[in-house]
Coordinates of C-alpha atoms and ligand atoms in Angstrom, one line a residue:
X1 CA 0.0 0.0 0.0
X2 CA 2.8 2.1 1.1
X3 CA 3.7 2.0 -3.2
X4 CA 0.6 4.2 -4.2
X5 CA 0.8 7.2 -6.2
X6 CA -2.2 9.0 -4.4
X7 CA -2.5 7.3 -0.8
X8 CA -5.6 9.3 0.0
X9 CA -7.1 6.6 -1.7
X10 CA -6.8 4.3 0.8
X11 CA -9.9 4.5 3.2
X12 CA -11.1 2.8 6.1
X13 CA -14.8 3.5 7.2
X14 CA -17.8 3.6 5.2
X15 CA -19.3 6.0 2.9
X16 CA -22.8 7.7 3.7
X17 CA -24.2 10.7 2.7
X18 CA -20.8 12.1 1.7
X19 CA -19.2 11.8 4.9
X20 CA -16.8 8.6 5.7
X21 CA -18.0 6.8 9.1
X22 CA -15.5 6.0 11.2
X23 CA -15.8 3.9 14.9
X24 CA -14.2 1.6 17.0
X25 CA -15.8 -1.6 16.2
X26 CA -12.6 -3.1 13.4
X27 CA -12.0 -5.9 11.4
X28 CA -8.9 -6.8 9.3
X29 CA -8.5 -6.8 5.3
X30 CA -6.3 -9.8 4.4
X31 CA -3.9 -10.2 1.2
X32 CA -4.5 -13.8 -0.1
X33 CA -1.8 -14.4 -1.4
X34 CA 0.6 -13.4 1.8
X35 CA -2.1 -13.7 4.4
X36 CA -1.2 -10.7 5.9
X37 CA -2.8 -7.9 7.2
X38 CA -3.5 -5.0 4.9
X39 CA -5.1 -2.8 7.2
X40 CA -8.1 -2.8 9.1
X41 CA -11.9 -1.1 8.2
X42 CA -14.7 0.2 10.5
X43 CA -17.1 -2.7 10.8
X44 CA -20.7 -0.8 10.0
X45 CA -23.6 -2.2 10.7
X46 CA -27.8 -1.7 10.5
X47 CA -27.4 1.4 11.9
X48 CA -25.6 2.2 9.4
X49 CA -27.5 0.8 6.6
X50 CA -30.5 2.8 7.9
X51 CA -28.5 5.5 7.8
X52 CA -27.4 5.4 3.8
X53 CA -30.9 4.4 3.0
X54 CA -32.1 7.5 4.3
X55 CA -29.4 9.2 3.0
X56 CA -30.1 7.9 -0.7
X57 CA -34.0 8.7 -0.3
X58 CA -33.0 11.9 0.9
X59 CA -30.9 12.7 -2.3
X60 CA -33.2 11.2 -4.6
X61 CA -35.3 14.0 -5.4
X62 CA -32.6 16.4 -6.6
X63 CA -30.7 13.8 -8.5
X64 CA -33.5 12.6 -10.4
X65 CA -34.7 15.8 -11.3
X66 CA -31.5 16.4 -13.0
X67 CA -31.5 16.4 -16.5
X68 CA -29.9 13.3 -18.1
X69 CA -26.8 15.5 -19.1
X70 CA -26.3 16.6 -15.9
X71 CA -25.7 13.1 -15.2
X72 CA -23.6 12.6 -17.8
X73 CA -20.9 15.4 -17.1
X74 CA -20.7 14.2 -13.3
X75 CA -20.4 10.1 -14.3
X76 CA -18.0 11.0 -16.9
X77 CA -16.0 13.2 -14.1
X78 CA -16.3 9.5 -12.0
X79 CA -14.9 7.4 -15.2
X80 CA -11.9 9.7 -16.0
X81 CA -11.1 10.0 -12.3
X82 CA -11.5 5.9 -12.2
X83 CA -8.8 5.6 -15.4
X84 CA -6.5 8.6 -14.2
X85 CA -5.8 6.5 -10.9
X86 CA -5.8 2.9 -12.5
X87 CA -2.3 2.0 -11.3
X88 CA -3.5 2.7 -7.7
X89 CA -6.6 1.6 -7.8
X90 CA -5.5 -1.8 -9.7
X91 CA -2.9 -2.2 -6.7
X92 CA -5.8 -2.0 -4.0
X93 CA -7.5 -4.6 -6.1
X94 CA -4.9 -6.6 -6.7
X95 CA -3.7 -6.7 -2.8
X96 CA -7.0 -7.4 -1.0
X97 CA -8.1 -9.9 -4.0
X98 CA -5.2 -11.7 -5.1
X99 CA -6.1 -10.6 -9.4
X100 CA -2.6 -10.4 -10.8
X101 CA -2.1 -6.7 -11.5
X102 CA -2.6 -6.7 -15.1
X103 CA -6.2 -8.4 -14.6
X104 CA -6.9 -5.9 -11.8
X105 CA -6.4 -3.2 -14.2
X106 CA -8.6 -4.9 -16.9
X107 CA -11.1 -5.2 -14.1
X108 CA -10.9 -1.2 -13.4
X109 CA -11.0 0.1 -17.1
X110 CA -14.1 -2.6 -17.7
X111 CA -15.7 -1.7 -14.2
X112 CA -15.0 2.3 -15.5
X113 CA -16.1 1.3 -19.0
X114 CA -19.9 0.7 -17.7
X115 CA -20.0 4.5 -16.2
X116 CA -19.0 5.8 -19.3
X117 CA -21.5 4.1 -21.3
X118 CA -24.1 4.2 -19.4
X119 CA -23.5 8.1 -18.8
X120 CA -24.1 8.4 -22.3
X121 CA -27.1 5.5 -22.5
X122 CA -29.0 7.8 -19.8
X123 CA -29.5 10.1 -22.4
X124 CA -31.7 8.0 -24.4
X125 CA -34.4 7.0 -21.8
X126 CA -37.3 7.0 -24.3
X127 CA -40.5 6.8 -24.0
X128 CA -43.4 6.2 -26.5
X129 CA -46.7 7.2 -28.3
X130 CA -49.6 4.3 -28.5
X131 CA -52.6 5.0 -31.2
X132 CA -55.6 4.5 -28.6
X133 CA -58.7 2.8 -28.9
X134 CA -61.2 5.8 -28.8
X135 CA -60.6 8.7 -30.6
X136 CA -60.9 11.6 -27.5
X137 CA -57.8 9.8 -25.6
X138 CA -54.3 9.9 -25.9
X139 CA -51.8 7.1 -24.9
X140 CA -48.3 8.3 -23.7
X141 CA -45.7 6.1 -21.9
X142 CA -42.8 7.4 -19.7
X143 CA -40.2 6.1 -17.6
X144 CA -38.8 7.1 -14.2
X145 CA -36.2 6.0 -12.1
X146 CA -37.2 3.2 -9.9
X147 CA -36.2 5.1 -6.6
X148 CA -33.5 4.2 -4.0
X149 CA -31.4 1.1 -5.5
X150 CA -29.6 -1.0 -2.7
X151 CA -26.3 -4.1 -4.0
X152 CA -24.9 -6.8 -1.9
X153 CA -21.8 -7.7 -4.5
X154 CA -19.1 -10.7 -3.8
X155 CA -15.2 -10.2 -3.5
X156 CA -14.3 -11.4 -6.9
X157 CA -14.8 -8.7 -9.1
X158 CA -14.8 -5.9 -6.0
X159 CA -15.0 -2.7 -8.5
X160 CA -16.3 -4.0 -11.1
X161 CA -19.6 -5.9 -9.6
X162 CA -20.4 -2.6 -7.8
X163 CA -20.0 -0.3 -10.8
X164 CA -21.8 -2.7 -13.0
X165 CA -25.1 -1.9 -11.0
X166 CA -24.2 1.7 -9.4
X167 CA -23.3 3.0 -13.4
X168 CA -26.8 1.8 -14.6
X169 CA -28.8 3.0 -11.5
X170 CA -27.0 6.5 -11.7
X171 CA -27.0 7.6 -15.0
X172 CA -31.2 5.9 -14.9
X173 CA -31.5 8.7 -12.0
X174 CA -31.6 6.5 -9.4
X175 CA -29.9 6.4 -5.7
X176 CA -27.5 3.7 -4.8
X177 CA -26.1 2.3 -1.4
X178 CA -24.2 -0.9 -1.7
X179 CA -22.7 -3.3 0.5
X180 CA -19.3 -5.2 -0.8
X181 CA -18.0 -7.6 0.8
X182 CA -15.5 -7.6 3.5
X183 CA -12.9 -9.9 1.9
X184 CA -12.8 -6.7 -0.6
X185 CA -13.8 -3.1 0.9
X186 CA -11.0 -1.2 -0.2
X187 CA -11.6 -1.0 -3.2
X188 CA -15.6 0.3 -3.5
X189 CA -14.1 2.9 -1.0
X190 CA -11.7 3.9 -3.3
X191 CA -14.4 4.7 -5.8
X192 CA -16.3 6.3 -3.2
X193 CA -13.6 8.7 -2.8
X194 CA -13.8 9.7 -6.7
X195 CA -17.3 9.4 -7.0
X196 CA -17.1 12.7 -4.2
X197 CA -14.1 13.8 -6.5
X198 CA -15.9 13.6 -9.1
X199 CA -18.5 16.2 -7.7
X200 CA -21.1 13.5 -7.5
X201 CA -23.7 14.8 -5.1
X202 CA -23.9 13.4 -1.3
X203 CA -26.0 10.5 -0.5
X204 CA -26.3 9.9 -4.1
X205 CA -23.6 7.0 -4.1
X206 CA -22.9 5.4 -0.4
X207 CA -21.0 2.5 0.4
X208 CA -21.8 0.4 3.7
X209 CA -19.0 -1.8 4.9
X210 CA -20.2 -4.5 7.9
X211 CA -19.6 -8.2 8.7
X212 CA -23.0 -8.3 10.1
X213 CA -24.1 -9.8 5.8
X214 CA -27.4 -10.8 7.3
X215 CA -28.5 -7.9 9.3
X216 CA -27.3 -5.5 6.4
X217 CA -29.4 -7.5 4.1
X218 CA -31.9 -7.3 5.8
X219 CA -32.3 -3.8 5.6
X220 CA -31.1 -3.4 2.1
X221 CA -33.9 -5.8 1.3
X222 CA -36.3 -4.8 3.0
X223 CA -36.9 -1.2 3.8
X224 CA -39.5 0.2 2.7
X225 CA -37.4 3.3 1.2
X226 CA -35.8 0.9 -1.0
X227 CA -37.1 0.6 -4.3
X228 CA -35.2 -2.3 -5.9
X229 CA -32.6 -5.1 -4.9
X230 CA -30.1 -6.3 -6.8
X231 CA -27.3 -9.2 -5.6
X232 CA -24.5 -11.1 -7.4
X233 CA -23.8 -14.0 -5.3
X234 CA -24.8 -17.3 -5.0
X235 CA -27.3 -18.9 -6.1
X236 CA -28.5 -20.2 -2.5
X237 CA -27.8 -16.7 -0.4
X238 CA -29.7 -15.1 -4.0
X239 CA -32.7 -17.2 -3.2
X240 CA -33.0 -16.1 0.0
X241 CA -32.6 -12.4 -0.9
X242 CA -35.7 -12.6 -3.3
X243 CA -38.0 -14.5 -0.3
X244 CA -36.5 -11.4 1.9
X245 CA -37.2 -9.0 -0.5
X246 CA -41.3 -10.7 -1.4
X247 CA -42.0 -8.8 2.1
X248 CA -41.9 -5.4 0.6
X249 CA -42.7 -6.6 -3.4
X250 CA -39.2 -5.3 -3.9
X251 CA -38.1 -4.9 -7.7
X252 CA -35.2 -7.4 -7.9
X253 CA -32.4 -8.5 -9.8
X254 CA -29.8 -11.1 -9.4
X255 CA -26.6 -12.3 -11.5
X256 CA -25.9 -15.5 -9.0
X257 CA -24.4 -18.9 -9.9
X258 CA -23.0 -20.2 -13.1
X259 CA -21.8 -24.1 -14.2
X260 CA -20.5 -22.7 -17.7
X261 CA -19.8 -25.6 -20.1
X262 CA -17.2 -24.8 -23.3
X263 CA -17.9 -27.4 -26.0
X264 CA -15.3 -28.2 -28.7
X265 CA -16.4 -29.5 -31.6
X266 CA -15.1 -32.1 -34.4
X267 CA -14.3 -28.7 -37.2
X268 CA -13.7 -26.3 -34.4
X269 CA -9.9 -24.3 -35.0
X270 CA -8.3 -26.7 -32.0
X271 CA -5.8 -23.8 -31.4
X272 CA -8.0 -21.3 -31.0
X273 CA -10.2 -23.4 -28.8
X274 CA -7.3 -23.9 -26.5
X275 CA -7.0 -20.0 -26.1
X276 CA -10.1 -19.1 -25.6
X277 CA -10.6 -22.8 -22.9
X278 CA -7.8 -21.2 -21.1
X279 CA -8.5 -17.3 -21.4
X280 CA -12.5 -18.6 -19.8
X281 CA -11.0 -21.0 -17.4
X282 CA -7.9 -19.6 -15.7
X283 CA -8.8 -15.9 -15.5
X284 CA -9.3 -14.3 -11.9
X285 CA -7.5 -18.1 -10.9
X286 CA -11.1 -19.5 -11.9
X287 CA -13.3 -17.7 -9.5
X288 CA -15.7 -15.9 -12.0
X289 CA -19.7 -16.9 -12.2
X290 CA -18.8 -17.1 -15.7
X291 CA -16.0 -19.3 -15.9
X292 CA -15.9 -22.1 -18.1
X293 CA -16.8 -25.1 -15.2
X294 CA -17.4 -27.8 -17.8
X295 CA -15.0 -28.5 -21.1
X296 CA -17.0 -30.7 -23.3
X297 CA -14.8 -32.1 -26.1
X298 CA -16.0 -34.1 -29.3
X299 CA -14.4 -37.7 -29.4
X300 CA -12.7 -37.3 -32.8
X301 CA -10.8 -34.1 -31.5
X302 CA -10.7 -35.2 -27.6
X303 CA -6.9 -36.6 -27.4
X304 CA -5.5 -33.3 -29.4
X305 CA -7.6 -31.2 -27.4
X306 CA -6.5 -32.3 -24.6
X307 CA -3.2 -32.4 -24.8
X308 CA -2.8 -29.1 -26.1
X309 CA -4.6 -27.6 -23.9
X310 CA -2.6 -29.3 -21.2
X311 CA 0.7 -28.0 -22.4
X312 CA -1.2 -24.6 -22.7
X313 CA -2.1 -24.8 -19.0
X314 CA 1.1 -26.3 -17.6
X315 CA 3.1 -22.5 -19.1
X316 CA 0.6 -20.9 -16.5
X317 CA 2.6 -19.5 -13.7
X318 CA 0.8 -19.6 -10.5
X319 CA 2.3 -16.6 -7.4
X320 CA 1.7 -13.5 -5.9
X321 CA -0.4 -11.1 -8.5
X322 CA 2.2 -8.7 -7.6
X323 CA 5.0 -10.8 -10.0
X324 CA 4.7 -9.6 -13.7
X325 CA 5.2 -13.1 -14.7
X326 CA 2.4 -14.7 -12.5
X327 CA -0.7 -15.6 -14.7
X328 CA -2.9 -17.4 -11.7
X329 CA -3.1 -15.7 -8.3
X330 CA -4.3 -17.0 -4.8
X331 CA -8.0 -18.1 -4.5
X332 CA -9.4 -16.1 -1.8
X333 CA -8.9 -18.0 1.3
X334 CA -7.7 -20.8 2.6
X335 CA -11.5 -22.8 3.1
X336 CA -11.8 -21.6 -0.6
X337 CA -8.6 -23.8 -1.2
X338 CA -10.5 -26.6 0.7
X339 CA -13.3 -26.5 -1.5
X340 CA -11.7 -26.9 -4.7
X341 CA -9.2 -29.8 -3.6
X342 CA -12.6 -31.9 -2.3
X343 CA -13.8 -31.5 -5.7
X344 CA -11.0 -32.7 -7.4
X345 CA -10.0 -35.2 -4.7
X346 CA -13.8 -37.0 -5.0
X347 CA -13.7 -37.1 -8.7
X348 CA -10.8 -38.8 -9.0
X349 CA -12.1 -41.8 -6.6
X350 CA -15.4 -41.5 -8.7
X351 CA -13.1 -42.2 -11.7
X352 CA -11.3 -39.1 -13.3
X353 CA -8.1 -39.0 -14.7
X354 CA -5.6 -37.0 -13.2
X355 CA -3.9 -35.2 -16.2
X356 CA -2.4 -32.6 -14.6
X357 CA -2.1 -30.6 -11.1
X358 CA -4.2 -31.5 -8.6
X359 CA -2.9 -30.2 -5.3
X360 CA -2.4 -27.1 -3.4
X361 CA 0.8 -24.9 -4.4
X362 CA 3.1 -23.7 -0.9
X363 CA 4.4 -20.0 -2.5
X364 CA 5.1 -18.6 0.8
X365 CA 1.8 -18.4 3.1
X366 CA -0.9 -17.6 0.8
X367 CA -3.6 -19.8 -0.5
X368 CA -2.7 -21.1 -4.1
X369 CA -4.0 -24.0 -6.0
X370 CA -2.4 -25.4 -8.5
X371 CA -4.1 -25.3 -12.0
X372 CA -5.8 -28.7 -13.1
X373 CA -6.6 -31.0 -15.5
X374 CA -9.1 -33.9 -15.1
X375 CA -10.0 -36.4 -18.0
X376 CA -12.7 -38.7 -18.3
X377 CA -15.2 -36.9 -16.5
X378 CA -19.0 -37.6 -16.4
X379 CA -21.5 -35.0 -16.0
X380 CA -22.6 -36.5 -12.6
X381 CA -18.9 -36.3 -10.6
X382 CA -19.1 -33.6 -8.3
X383 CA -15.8 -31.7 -10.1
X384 CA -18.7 -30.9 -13.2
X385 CA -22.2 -31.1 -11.2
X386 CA -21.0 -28.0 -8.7
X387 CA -19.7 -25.0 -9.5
X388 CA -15.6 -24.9 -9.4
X389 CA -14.6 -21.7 -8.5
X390 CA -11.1 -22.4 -8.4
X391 CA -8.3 -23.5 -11.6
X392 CA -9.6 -26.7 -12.4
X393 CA -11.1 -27.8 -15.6
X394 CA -12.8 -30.9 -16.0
X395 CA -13.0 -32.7 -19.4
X396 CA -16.2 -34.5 -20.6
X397 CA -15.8 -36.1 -24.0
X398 CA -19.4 -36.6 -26.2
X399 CA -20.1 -38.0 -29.6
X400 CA -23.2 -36.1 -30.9
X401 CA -24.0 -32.4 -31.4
X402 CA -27.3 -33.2 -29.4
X403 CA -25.4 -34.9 -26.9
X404 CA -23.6 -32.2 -26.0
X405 CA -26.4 -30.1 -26.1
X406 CA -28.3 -32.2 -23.2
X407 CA -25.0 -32.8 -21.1
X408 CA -24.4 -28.7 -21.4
X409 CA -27.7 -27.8 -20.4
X410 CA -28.0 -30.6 -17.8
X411 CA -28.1 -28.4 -14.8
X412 CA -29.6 -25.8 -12.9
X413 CA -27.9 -22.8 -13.7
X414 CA -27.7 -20.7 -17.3
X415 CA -25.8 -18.2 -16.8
X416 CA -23.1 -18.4 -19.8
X417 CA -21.3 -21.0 -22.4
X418 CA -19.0 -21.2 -25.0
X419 CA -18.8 -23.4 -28.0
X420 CA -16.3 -23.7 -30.7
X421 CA -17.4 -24.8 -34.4
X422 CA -17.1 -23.8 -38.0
X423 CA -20.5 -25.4 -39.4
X424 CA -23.0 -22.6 -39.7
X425 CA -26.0 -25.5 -39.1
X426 CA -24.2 -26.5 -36.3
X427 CA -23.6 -22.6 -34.7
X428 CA -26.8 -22.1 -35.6
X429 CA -28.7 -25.3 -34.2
X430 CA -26.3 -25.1 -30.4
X431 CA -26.2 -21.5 -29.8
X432 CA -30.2 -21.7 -30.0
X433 CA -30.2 -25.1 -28.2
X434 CA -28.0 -24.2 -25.0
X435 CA -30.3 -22.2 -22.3
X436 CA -28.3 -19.8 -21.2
X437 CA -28.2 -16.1 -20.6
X438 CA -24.7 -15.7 -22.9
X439 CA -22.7 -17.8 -25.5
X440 CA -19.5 -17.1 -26.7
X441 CA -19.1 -18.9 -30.4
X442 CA -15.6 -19.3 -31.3
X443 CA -14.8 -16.5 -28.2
X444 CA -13.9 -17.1 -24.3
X445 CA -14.3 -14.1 -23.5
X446 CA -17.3 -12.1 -24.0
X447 CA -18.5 -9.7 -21.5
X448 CA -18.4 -6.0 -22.3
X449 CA -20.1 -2.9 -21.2
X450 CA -22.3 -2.9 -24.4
X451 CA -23.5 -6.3 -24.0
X452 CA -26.5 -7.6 -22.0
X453 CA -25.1 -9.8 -19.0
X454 CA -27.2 -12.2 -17.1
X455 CA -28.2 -15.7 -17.0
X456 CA -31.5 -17.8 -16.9
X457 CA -32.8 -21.1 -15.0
X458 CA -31.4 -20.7 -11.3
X459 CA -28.5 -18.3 -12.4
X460 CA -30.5 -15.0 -12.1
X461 CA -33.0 -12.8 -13.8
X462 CA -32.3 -9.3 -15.0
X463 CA -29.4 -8.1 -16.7
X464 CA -26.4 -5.5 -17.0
X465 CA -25.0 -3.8 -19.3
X466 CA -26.2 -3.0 -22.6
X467 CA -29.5 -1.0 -23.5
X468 CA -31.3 -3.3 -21.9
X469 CA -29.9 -3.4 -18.3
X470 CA -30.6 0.1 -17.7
X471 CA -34.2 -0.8 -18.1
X472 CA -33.9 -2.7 -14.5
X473 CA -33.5 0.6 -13.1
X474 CA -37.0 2.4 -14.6
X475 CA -40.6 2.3 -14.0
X476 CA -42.8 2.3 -17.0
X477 CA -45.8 5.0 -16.6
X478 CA -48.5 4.9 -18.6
X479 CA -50.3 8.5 -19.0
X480 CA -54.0 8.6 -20.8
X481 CA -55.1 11.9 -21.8
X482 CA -58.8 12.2 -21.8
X483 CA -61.5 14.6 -22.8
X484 CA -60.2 14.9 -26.3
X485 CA -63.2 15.4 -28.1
Ligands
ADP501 P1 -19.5 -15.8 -2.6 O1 -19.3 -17.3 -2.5 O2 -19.2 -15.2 -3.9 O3 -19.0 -15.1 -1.4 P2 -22.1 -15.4 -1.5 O4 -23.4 -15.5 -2.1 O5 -21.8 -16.2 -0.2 O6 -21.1 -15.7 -2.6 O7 -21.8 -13.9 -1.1 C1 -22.0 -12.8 -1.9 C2 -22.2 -11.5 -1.1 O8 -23.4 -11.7 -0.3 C3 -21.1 -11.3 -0.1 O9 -20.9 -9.9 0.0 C4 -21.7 -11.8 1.2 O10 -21.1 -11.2 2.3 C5 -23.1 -11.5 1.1 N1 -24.0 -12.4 1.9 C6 -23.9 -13.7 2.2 N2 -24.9 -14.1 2.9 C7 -25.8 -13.1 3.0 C8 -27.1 -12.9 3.6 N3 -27.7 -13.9 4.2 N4 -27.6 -11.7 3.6 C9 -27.0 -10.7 2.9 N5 -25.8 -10.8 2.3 C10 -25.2 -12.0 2.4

């Protein structure tokens, strides 16, 4: 920490109506990959969730009856503040998540990228005209903000997660208090601080920091000042958000778990497969809902997929994200480590081949995995039936096009999947047949701020990103104009 340019960026207490929260109540931010202590953060609590929430309903007025260009000027202030300080703020990132710094700077420009569109997207909030039925009425349609919007977001993407949602809600003219997690604070604090730079308005953007998840959420879900939820998580702790959130009807929307499969066909382009496998699988060490959880290889192309890819893998430098030449960082903790090695560990009595990896990795103190390979999987071993998050990839081989279609979609999740192919009957026929949310063809990695992100089945509802995700954050009204005639 002591190595950043502009160490006012490091803060410790949470950020409510403009003014940072401090108190005696503690708790320490770790570095996974050295488990040491990075510094420690003002544990906040309900009272402090009331707080923002009255602080965000209290600011609603004013910022919603800004003009869509007002908006604009003050998020585009908040994105070139974001990218002027993206060696810091990749840093913070990178030491209370473990991300190896280049990633953690991809994350910032891509968290920053969603302000900047959306800044611009808020300026197209149209409405419509609607020929009526009787001749002395008129049928006009308008949309609103929704009101005060309250997050819950995880510790793997801990900017991007939180400007994902805050971007959208802003630029709609909405109020935002989130909650990150408390593996990652520091660095939704650190975009607190330039959100104020940036001259956005107080209680417009407040960040509530507390290890008290449950009592948090239960405000942010429940209050009857807060318009509309929205979590990425879990698919469990999502589901019981939404039954949290059914007290109050709350608006919802939820980006939770993912069991990604990446199918490689007979005529894919095996090289680029093996780029694109590794690019989806490895990333973030693993420990992204959209991950590739599941490779599904043809049996013709099985054997040179899989050694290729295993060569590809086996380069892959696992260490501190600090170390230019590290490629896979720590997973975030230790039980984390645990998690993954069961997986593995209870496949391979169930029958899969070991092909490469399979242990944890001693770099110092932190908590690495090393990256693995495991053949010969079925779709029922728990390595492919549960979602991975950690740098393990499981290969399932098929014969048929509709095989791999019903293994692929042989879960409960949707969130996103890949397939490579050159056969325009078969890109056409499998990008229509897997249910998911998202499908790369012939690309591993595909989110972008112009895009719509989210999943279907048990992964979520609602999306972000794109035209369409800032339509989670408006109200339709519907105005007739009578007495025409
Ligand atoms: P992950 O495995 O990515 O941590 P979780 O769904 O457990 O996924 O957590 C996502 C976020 O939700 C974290 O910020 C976590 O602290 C928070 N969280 C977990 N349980 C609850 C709960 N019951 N109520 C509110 N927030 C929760």
């Amino acid at each position: 920490m002591d190595k950043l340019n502009d160490k006012s960026l490091l803060k410790q207490h949470s950020y409510i109506n403009g003014k940072w929260h401090s108190g005696d109540a503690k708790f320490d931010v770790i570095n996974p990959a050295t488990d040491e202590v990075l510094t420690q953060v003002t544990n906040a609590g309900v009272a402090e969730a009331e707080l923002a929430v009255k602080a965000a309903k209290d600011a609603l007025k004013a910022w919603s009856g800004k003009s869509a260009n007002e908006r604009a000027v003050l998020l585009r202030n908040w994105f070139n503040l974001l990218m002027q300080h993206q060696d810091d703020l990749g840093r913070i990132l990178t030491l209370e998540q473990g991300k190896p710094l280049a990633e953690a700077k991809g994350e910032i420009a891509y968290g920053a990228s969603f302000i900047e569109w959306f800044a611009e997207e808020g300026k197209r909030v149209y409405g419509d005209t609607i020929p009526a039925p009787s001749s002395d009425k008129r049928i006009i349609v308008i949309k609103q903000p929704v009101g005060v919007v309250a997050s819950i977001t995880p510790w793997n993407f801990p900017n991007a997660m939180i400007a994902r949602k805050a971007a959208a809600a802003l630029a709609a003219g909405c109020t935002f208090v989130g909650r990150p997690a408390t593996q990652t604070p520091l660095s939704a604090l650190a975009m607190a601080e330039l959100a104020e730079r940036a001259g956005i308005p107080a209680g417009v953007f407040n960040i509530v920091i507390g290890e008290d998840a449950k009592g948090i959420g239960k405000v942010l879900t429940q209050h009857p000042d807060v318009a509309k939820f929205t979590f990425t998580g879990s698919t469990n702790v999502g589901k019981q958000l939404i039954a949290q959130g059914a007290t109050s009807v709350k608006k919802v929307s939820m980006e939770l778990g993912g069991n990604a499969p990446f199918i490689v066909f007979n005529d894919a382009d095996i090289d680029a497969a093996v780029e694109g496998a590794v690019l989806s699988k490895y990333r973030n060490a693993g420990q992204t809902c959209v991950c590739t959880n599941r490779i599904l290889v043809q049996q013709r192309v099985a054997k040179e997929f899989t050694e290729k890819f295993t060569a590809a893998v086996a380069k892959l430098m696992t260490g501190n994200g600090l170390d230019d030449s590290v490629f896979i960082g720590p997973m975030i903790s230790s039980s984390a480590v645990d998690n993954v090695d069961k997986l593995v560990q209870d496949s391979i009595k169930a029958g899969a081949k070991l092909e490469l990896g399979g242990a944890r990795v001693q770099v110092v103190d932190g908590n690495f995995y090393r990256p693995t390979i495991l053949s010969q999987v079925t779709n029922d071993m728990p390595i492919a039936a549960n979602e991975i998050f950690g740098p393990v990839s499981p290969i399932i081989s098929f014969e048929t096009e509709q095989d791999a279609i019903n293994i692929a979609n042989d879960t409960e999740y949707g969130l996103a999947a890949y397939f490579y192919a050159r056969d325009i009957g078969t890109i056409w026929r499998v990008a229509e047949g897997l249910d998911y949310g998202m499908v790369g063809i012939n690309e591993g990695l595909i989110s972008n701020a112009a895009a719509p992100f989210g999943g279907v089945k048990q992964s979520g509802s609602g999306r972000e990103g794109s035209k369409y995700g800032l339509d989670d954050y408006l109200e339709i009204k519907y105005l007739c104009m009578g007495g025409l005639n």
